[in-house]
mmCIF file of C-alpha atoms in Angstrom:
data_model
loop_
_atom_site.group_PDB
_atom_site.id
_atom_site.type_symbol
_atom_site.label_atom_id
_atom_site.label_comp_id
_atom_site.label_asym_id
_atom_site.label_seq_id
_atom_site.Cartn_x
_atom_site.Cartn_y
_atom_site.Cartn_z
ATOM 1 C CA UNK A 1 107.062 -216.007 82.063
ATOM 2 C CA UNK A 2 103.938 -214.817 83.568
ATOM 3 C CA UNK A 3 102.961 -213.532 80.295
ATOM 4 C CA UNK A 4 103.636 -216.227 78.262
ATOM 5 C CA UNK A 5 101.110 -218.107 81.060
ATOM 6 C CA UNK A 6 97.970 -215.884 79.863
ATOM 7 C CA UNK A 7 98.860 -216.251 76.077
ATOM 8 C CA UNK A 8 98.640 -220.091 75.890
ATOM 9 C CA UNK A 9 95.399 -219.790 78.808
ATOM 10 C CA UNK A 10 93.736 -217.180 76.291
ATOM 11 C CA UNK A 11 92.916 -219.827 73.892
ATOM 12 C CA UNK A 12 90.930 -222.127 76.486
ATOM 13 C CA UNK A 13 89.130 -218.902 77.603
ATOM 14 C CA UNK A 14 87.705 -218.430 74.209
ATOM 15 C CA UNK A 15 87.143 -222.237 73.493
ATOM 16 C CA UNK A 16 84.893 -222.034 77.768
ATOM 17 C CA UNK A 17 83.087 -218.606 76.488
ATOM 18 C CA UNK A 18 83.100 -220.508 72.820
ATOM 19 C CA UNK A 19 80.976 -223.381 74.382
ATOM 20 C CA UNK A 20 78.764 -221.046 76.492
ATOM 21 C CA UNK A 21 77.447 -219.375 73.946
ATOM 22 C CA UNK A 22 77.275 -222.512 71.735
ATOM 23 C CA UNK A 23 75.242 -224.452 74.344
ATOM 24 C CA UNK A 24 72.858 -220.991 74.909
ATOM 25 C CA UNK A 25 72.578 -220.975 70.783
ATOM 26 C CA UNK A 26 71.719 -224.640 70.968
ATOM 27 C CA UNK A 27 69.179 -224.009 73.589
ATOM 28 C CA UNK A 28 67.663 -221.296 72.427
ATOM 29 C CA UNK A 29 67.157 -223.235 68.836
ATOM 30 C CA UNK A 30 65.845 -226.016 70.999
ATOM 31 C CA UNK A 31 62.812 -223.553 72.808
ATOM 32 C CA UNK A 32 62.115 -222.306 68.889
ATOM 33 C CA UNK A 33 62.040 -225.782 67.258
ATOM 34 C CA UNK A 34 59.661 -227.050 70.439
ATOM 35 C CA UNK A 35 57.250 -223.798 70.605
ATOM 36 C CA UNK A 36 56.565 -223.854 66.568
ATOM 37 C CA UNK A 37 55.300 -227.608 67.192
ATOM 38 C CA UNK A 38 52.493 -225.994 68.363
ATOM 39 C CA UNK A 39 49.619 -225.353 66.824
ATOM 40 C CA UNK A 40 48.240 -221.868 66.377
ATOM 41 C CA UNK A 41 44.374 -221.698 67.045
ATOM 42 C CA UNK A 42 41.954 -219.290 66.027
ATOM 43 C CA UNK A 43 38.327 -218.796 66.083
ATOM 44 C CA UNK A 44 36.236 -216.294 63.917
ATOM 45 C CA UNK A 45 33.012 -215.576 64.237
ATOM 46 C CA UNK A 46 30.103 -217.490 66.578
ATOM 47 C CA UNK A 47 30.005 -220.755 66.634
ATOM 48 C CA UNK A 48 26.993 -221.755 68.525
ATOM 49 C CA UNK A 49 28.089 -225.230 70.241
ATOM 50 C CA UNK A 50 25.340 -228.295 69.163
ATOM 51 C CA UNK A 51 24.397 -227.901 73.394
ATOM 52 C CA UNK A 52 22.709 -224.228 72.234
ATOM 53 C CA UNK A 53 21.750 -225.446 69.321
ATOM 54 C CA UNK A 54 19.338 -228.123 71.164
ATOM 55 C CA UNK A 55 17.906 -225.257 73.266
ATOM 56 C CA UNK A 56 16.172 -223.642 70.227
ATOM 57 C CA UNK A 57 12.761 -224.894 69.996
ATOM 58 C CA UNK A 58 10.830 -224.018 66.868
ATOM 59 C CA UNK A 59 7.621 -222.485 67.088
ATOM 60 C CA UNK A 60 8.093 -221.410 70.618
ATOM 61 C CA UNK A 61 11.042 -219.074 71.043
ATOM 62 C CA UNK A 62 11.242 -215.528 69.930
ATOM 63 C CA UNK A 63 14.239 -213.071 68.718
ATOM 64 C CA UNK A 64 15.126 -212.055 72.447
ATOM 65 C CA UNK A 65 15.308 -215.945 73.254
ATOM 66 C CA UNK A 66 17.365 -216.510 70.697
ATOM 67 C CA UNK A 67 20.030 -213.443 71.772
ATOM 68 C CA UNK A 68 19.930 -214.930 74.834
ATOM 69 C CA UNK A 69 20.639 -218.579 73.956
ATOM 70 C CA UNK A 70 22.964 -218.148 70.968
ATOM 71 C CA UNK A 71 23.838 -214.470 71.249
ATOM 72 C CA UNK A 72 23.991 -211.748 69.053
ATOM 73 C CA UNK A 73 23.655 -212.908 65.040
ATOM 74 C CA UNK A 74 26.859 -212.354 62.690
ATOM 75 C CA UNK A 75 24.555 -210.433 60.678
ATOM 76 C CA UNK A 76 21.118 -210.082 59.613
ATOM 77 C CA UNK A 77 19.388 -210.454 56.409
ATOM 78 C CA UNK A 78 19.643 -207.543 53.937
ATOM 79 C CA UNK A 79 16.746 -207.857 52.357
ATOM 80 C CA UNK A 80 14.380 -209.081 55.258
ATOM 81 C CA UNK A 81 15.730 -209.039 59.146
ATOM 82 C CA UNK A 82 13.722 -212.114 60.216
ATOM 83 C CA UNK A 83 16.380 -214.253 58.357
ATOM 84 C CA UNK A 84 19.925 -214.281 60.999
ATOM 85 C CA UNK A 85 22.812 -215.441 60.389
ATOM 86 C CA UNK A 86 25.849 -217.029 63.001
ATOM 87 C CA UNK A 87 28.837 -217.772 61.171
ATOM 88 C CA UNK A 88 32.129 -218.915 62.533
ATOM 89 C CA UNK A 89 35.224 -220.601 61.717
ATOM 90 C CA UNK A 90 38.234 -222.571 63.544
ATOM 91 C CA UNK A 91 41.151 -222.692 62.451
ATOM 92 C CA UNK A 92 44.872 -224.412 63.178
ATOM 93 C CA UNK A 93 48.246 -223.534 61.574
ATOM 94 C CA UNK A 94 51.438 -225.375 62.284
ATOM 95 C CA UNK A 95 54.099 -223.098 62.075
ATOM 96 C CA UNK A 96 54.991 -221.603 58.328
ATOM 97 C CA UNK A 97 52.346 -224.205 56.511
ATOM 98 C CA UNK A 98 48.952 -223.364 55.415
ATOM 99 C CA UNK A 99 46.341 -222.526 57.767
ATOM 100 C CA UNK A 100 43.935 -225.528 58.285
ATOM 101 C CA UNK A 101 39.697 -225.418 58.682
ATOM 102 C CA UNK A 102 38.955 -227.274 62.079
ATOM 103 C CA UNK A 103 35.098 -226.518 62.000
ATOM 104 C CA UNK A 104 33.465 -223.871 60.377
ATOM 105 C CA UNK A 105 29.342 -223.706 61.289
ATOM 106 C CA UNK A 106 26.907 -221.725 59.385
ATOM 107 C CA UNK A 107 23.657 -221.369 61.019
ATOM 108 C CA UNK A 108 20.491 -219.691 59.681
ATOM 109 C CA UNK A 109 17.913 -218.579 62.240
ATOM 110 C CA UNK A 110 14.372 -218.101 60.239
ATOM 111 C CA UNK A 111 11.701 -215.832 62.325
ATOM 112 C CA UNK A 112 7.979 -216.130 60.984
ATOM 113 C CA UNK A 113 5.950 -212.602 60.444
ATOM 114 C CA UNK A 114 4.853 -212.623 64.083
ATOM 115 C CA UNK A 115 9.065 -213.135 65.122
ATOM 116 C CA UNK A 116 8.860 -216.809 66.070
ATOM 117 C CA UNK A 117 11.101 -219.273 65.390
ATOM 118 C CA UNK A 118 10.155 -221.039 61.810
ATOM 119 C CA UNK A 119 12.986 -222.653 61.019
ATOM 120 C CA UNK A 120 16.846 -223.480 61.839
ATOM 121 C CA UNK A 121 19.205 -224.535 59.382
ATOM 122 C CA UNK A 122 22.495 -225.419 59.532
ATOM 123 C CA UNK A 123 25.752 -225.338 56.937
ATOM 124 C CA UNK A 124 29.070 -226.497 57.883
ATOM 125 C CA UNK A 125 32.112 -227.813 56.223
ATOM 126 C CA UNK A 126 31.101 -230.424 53.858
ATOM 127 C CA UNK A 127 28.892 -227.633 52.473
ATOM 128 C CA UNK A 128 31.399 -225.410 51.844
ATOM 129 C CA UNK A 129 32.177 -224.586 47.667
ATOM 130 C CA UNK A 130 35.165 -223.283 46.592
ATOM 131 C CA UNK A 131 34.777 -220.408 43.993
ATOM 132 C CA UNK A 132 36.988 -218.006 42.412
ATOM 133 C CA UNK A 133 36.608 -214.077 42.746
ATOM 134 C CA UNK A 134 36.423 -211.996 39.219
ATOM 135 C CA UNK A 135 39.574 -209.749 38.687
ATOM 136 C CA UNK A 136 37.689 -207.626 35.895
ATOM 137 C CA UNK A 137 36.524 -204.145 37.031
ATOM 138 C CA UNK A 138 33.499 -202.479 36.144
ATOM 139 C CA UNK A 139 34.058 -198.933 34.682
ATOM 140 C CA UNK A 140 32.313 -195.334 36.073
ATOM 141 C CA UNK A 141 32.225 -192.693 35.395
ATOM 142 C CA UNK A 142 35.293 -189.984 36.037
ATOM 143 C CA UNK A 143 37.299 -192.823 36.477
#
């Protein structure tokens, strides 16, 4: 009799340890669902903020001023180093969809032959093109 007790209780055990790990599933697939809501940030590059951008005077400050307001330059000019460049980029992505341009600066710092400030120019994303890259190689030799 005793026996027949824990067959008939053994299906209401696994319908209690059923729901358990229903509810945890359900939970869990709650924290997932919630947590990909957010947005993914990320930032690339410098972006000097419009605050250091007011700082630069032109005609007044030199390269070491301008290290020490915006920082060091993304790069410098290949062909002549009084041309330096800050680029950066911000960017958002929701989950699995495409990644999404929040601000993306380009700003060109312009030294004159004695290393003065000439000129400042800025680029951001309404002046950004689109282009396509070339998939044709160009052939050398041994190769």
């Amino acid at each position: 009799m005793n026996f027949t007790k824990n067959i008939t209780a053994l299906p209401f055990y696994l319908l209690a340890k059923l729901g358990r790990t229903l509810r945890s599933i359900v939970l869990l697939t709650m924290i997932l669902v919630i947590s990909s809501c957010a947005p993914r940030s990320a930032t690339h590059g410098n972006i000097p903020s419009d605050d250091k951008l007011s700082k630069v005077s032109i005609g007044v400050h030199k390269r070491a001023d301008i290290k020490s307001i915006l920082g060091e330059p993304s790069t410098i000019g290949t062909f002549e180093d009084s041309v330096w460049y800050y680029i950066g980029r911000r960017t958002e992505q929701y989950a699995f969809f495409k990644e999404k341009i929040i601000e993306q600066k380009v700003v060109v710092v312009i030294f004159s032959d004695k290393g003065i400030v000439d000129q400042v120019k800025l680029f951001d994303q309404d002046d950004l093109r689109e282009f396509s890259l070339v998939e044709r190689t160009t052939p050398t030799v041994g190769h």
